[in-house]
């Protein structure tokens, strides 16, 4: 059963934060993808208590008529898995988290990501 962390975040074990990735304006897309995968990801993997980390990189847009070459408002999405809220909080309080956060300024539009991250409760509909 989910429980309320602060009033605006619902967490059900496992805790699973996720967030959209929007790259800095003017940064070549491939360079940003490479930084995210080759530099940022190893830093993320080093976070304490995280047991799974997934990056999903945008490769195309989907519109009302299916796959298009239209605009996508983000370049990817990442998710982290923790056993519970306490593990997530320990991770956020670590020195490694601070380093990971600072690294985001190298390739992410950090200000443009406000409101683009959340704690997720997975509801499997078909497994």
PDB file of C-alpha atoms in Angstrom:
ATOM      1  CA  UNK A   1       0.000   0.000   0.000  1.00  0.00           C
ATOM      2  CA  UNK A   2       1.444   3.422  -0.950  1.00  0.00           C
ATOM      3  CA  UNK A   3       2.186   5.906   1.795  1.00  0.00           C
ATOM      4  CA  UNK A   4       2.514   9.675   1.678  1.00  0.00           C
ATOM      5  CA  UNK A   5       6.023  11.054   1.999  1.00  0.00           C
ATOM      6  CA  UNK A   6       5.344  14.776   1.995  1.00  0.00           C
ATOM      7  CA  UNK A   7       1.860  15.684   0.899  1.00  0.00           C
ATOM      8  CA  UNK A   8       2.750  15.845  -2.800  1.00  0.00           C
ATOM      9  CA  UNK A   9       4.782  12.662  -3.258  1.00  0.00           C
ATOM     10  CA  UNK A  10       3.319   9.151  -3.132  1.00  0.00           C
ATOM     11  CA  UNK A  11       5.821   6.329  -2.757  1.00  0.00           C
ATOM     12  CA  UNK A  12       5.178   2.630  -2.850  1.00  0.00           C
ATOM     13  CA  UNK A  13       8.160   0.315  -2.383  1.00  0.00           C
ATOM     14  CA  UNK A  14      10.250   0.150  -4.356  1.00  0.00           C
ATOM     15  CA  UNK A  15      10.906   3.886  -4.568  1.00  0.00           C
ATOM     16  CA  UNK A  16      11.360   4.798  -8.212  1.00  0.00           C
ATOM     17  CA  UNK A  17      12.262   8.374  -9.066  1.00  0.00           C
ATOM     18  CA  UNK A  18      12.296   9.312 -12.721  1.00  0.00           C
ATOM     19  CA  UNK A  19      12.804  12.421 -14.767  1.00  0.00           C
ATOM     20  CA  UNK A  20      12.844  13.812 -18.261  1.00  0.00           C
ATOM     21  CA  UNK A  21      16.104  14.938 -19.827  1.00  0.00           C
ATOM     22  CA  UNK A  22      16.174  18.139 -21.854  1.00  0.00           C
ATOM     23  CA  UNK A  23      19.593  19.104 -23.199  1.00  0.00           C
ATOM     24  CA  UNK A  24      21.160  22.562 -23.024  1.00  0.00           C
ATOM     25  CA  UNK A  25      20.272  24.824 -25.918  1.00  0.00           C
ATOM     26  CA  UNK A  26      22.970  24.876 -28.588  1.00  0.00           C
ATOM     27  CA  UNK A  27      24.583  21.611 -27.491  1.00  0.00           C
ATOM     28  CA  UNK A  28      24.779  19.101 -30.348  1.00  0.00           C
ATOM     29  CA  UNK A  29      22.331  16.281 -29.679  1.00  0.00           C
ATOM     30  CA  UNK A  30      24.864  13.457 -30.103  1.00  0.00           C
ATOM     31  CA  UNK A  31      27.371  15.171 -27.805  1.00  0.00           C
ATOM     32  CA  UNK A  32      24.689  15.528 -25.121  1.00  0.00           C
ATOM     33  CA  UNK A  33      23.588  11.898 -25.531  1.00  0.00           C
ATOM     34  CA  UNK A  34      27.226  10.793 -25.246  1.00  0.00           C
ATOM     35  CA  UNK A  35      27.784  12.866 -22.080  1.00  0.00           C
ATOM     36  CA  UNK A  36      24.588  11.475 -20.567  1.00  0.00           C
ATOM     37  CA  UNK A  37      25.567   7.874 -21.362  1.00  0.00           C
ATOM     38  CA  UNK A  38      29.356   7.878 -20.989  1.00  0.00           C
ATOM     39  CA  UNK A  39      29.929  10.402 -18.165  1.00  0.00           C
ATOM     40  CA  UNK A  40      26.692  10.982 -16.256  1.00  0.00           C
ATOM     41  CA  UNK A  41      25.481   7.365 -16.194  1.00  0.00           C
ATOM     42  CA  UNK A  42      28.609   5.944 -14.514  1.00  0.00           C
ATOM     43  CA  UNK A  43      28.227   8.650 -11.864  1.00  0.00           C
ATOM     44  CA  UNK A  44      24.604   7.606 -11.380  1.00  0.00           C
ATOM     45  CA  UNK A  45      25.524   3.950 -11.087  1.00  0.00           C
ATOM     46  CA  UNK A  46      27.876   4.896  -8.220  1.00  0.00           C
ATOM     47  CA  UNK A  47      24.994   6.238  -6.088  1.00  0.00           C
ATOM     48  CA  UNK A  48      24.560   4.306  -2.844  1.00  0.00           C
ATOM     49  CA  UNK A  49      21.510   2.036  -2.446  1.00  0.00           C
ATOM     50  CA  UNK A  50      20.350   2.331  -6.081  1.00  0.00           C
ATOM     51  CA  UNK A  51      19.918  -1.122  -7.605  1.00  0.00           C
ATOM     52  CA  UNK A  52      18.679  -0.272 -11.127  1.00  0.00           C
ATOM     53  CA  UNK A  53      19.185   2.694 -13.444  1.00  0.00           C
ATOM     54  CA  UNK A  54      17.692   3.044 -16.923  1.00  0.00           C
ATOM     55  CA  UNK A  55      18.052   5.784 -19.521  1.00  0.00           C
ATOM     56  CA  UNK A  56      15.549   5.921 -22.364  1.00  0.00           C
ATOM     57  CA  UNK A  57      16.818   8.127 -25.203  1.00  0.00           C
ATOM     58  CA  UNK A  58      14.336   9.734 -27.611  1.00  0.00           C
ATOM     59  CA  UNK A  59      14.805   8.460 -31.161  1.00  0.00           C
ATOM     60  CA  UNK A  60      11.646   9.873 -32.700  1.00  0.00           C
ATOM     61  CA  UNK A  61       8.361  11.663 -32.121  1.00  0.00           C
ATOM     62  CA  UNK A  62       4.888  10.185 -31.885  1.00  0.00           C
ATOM     63  CA  UNK A  63       1.957  12.362 -32.857  1.00  0.00           C
ATOM     64  CA  UNK A  64      -1.772  11.764 -33.108  1.00  0.00           C
ATOM     65  CA  UNK A  65      -1.197  10.004 -36.455  1.00  0.00           C
ATOM     66  CA  UNK A  66       1.644   7.800 -35.199  1.00  0.00           C
ATOM     67  CA  UNK A  67       5.396   8.155 -35.678  1.00  0.00           C
ATOM     68  CA  UNK A  68       6.387  11.541 -37.108  1.00  0.00           C
ATOM     69  CA  UNK A  69       9.473  13.694 -37.463  1.00  0.00           C
ATOM     70  CA  UNK A  70       7.819  16.350 -35.292  1.00  0.00           C
ATOM     71  CA  UNK A  71       9.064  18.126 -32.180  1.00  0.00           C
ATOM     72  CA  UNK A  72       9.681  16.293 -28.903  1.00  0.00           C
ATOM     73  CA  UNK A  73       9.856  18.439 -25.763  1.00  0.00           C
ATOM     74  CA  UNK A  74      12.492  16.278 -24.102  1.00  0.00           C
ATOM     75  CA  UNK A  75      15.438  14.137 -25.239  1.00  0.00           C
ATOM     76  CA  UNK A  76      15.077  11.218 -22.864  1.00  0.00           C
ATOM     77  CA  UNK A  77      13.878   9.877 -19.561  1.00  0.00           C
ATOM     78  CA  UNK A  78      15.780   8.230 -16.737  1.00  0.00           C
ATOM     79  CA  UNK A  79      14.593   6.053 -13.878  1.00  0.00           C
ATOM     80  CA  UNK A  80      16.312   4.831 -10.725  1.00  0.00           C
ATOM     81  CA  UNK A  81      15.168   1.987  -8.491  1.00  0.00           C
ATOM     82  CA  UNK A  82      15.613   1.926  -4.710  1.00  0.00           C
ATOM     83  CA  UNK A  83      14.319  -0.629  -2.221  1.00  0.00           C
ATOM     84  CA  UNK A  84      12.339   2.049  -0.366  1.00  0.00           C
ATOM     85  CA  UNK A  85      12.084   5.743   0.407  1.00  0.00           C
ATOM     86  CA  UNK A  86      14.823   5.567   3.059  1.00  0.00           C
ATOM     87  CA  UNK A  87      17.293   4.182   0.497  1.00  0.00           C
ATOM     88  CA  UNK A  88      16.389   6.985  -1.901  1.00  0.00           C
ATOM     89  CA  UNK A  89      16.879   9.629   0.790  1.00  0.00           C
ATOM     90  CA  UNK A  90      20.280   8.161   1.755  1.00  0.00           C
ATOM     91  CA  UNK A  91      21.287   8.311  -1.891  1.00  0.00           C
ATOM     92  CA  UNK A  92      20.216  11.960  -2.191  1.00  0.00           C
ATOM     93  CA  UNK A  93      22.201  12.863   0.909  1.00  0.00           C
ATOM     94  CA  UNK A  94      25.411  11.323  -0.437  1.00  0.00           C
ATOM     95  CA  UNK A  95      28.420  13.126  -1.854  1.00  0.00           C
ATOM     96  CA  UNK A  96      27.930  11.112  -5.056  1.00  0.00           C
ATOM     97  CA  UNK A  97      24.464  12.665  -5.493  1.00  0.00           C
ATOM     98  CA  UNK A  98      25.934  16.163  -5.215  1.00  0.00           C
ATOM     99  CA  UNK A  99      28.510  15.316  -7.887  1.00  0.00           C
ATOM    100  CA  UNK A 100      25.825  13.831 -10.138  1.00  0.00           C
ATOM    101  CA  UNK A 101      23.636  16.917  -9.705  1.00  0.00           C
ATOM    102  CA  UNK A 102      26.511  19.265 -10.557  1.00  0.00           C
ATOM    103  CA  UNK A 103      27.381  17.185 -13.627  1.00  0.00           C
ATOM    104  CA  UNK A 104      23.875  17.743 -14.968  1.00  0.00           C
ATOM    105  CA  UNK A 105      24.738  21.407 -15.595  1.00  0.00           C
ATOM    106  CA  UNK A 106      27.315  20.245 -18.177  1.00  0.00           C
ATOM    107  CA  UNK A 107      24.668  19.031 -20.631  1.00  0.00           C
ATOM    108  CA  UNK A 108      21.130  19.442 -19.243  1.00  0.00           C
ATOM    109  CA  UNK A 109      18.811  22.427 -19.368  1.00  0.00           C
ATOM    110  CA  UNK A 110      18.449  22.183 -15.588  1.00  0.00           C
ATOM    111  CA  UNK A 111      16.104  25.169 -15.221  1.00  0.00           C
ATOM    112  CA  UNK A 112      13.895  23.831 -18.005  1.00  0.00           C
ATOM    113  CA  UNK A 113      13.495  20.559 -16.132  1.00  0.00           C
ATOM    114  CA  UNK A 114      11.656  22.086 -13.173  1.00  0.00           C
ATOM    115  CA  UNK A 115       8.575  19.957 -12.564  1.00  0.00           C
ATOM    116  CA  UNK A 116       9.809  17.215 -14.930  1.00  0.00           C
ATOM    117  CA  UNK A 117      10.876  14.704 -12.237  1.00  0.00           C
ATOM    118  CA  UNK A 118       8.708  12.652  -9.902  1.00  0.00           C
ATOM    119  CA  UNK A 119       8.528   9.632  -7.663  1.00  0.00           C
ATOM    120  CA  UNK A 120       6.729   6.970  -9.671  1.00  0.00           C
ATOM    121  CA  UNK A 121       4.419   4.195  -8.584  1.00  0.00           C
ATOM    122  CA  UNK A 122       4.499   1.420 -11.159  1.00  0.00           C
ATOM    123  CA  UNK A 123       1.201  -0.213 -12.041  1.00  0.00           C
ATOM    124  CA  UNK A 124       1.823  -3.199 -14.276  1.00  0.00           C
ATOM    125  CA  UNK A 125      -1.105  -3.734 -16.587  1.00  0.00           C
ATOM    126  CA  UNK A 126       0.429  -6.462 -18.721  1.00  0.00           C
ATOM    127  CA  UNK A 127       3.609  -8.331 -17.766  1.00  0.00           C
TER     128      UNK A 127
END
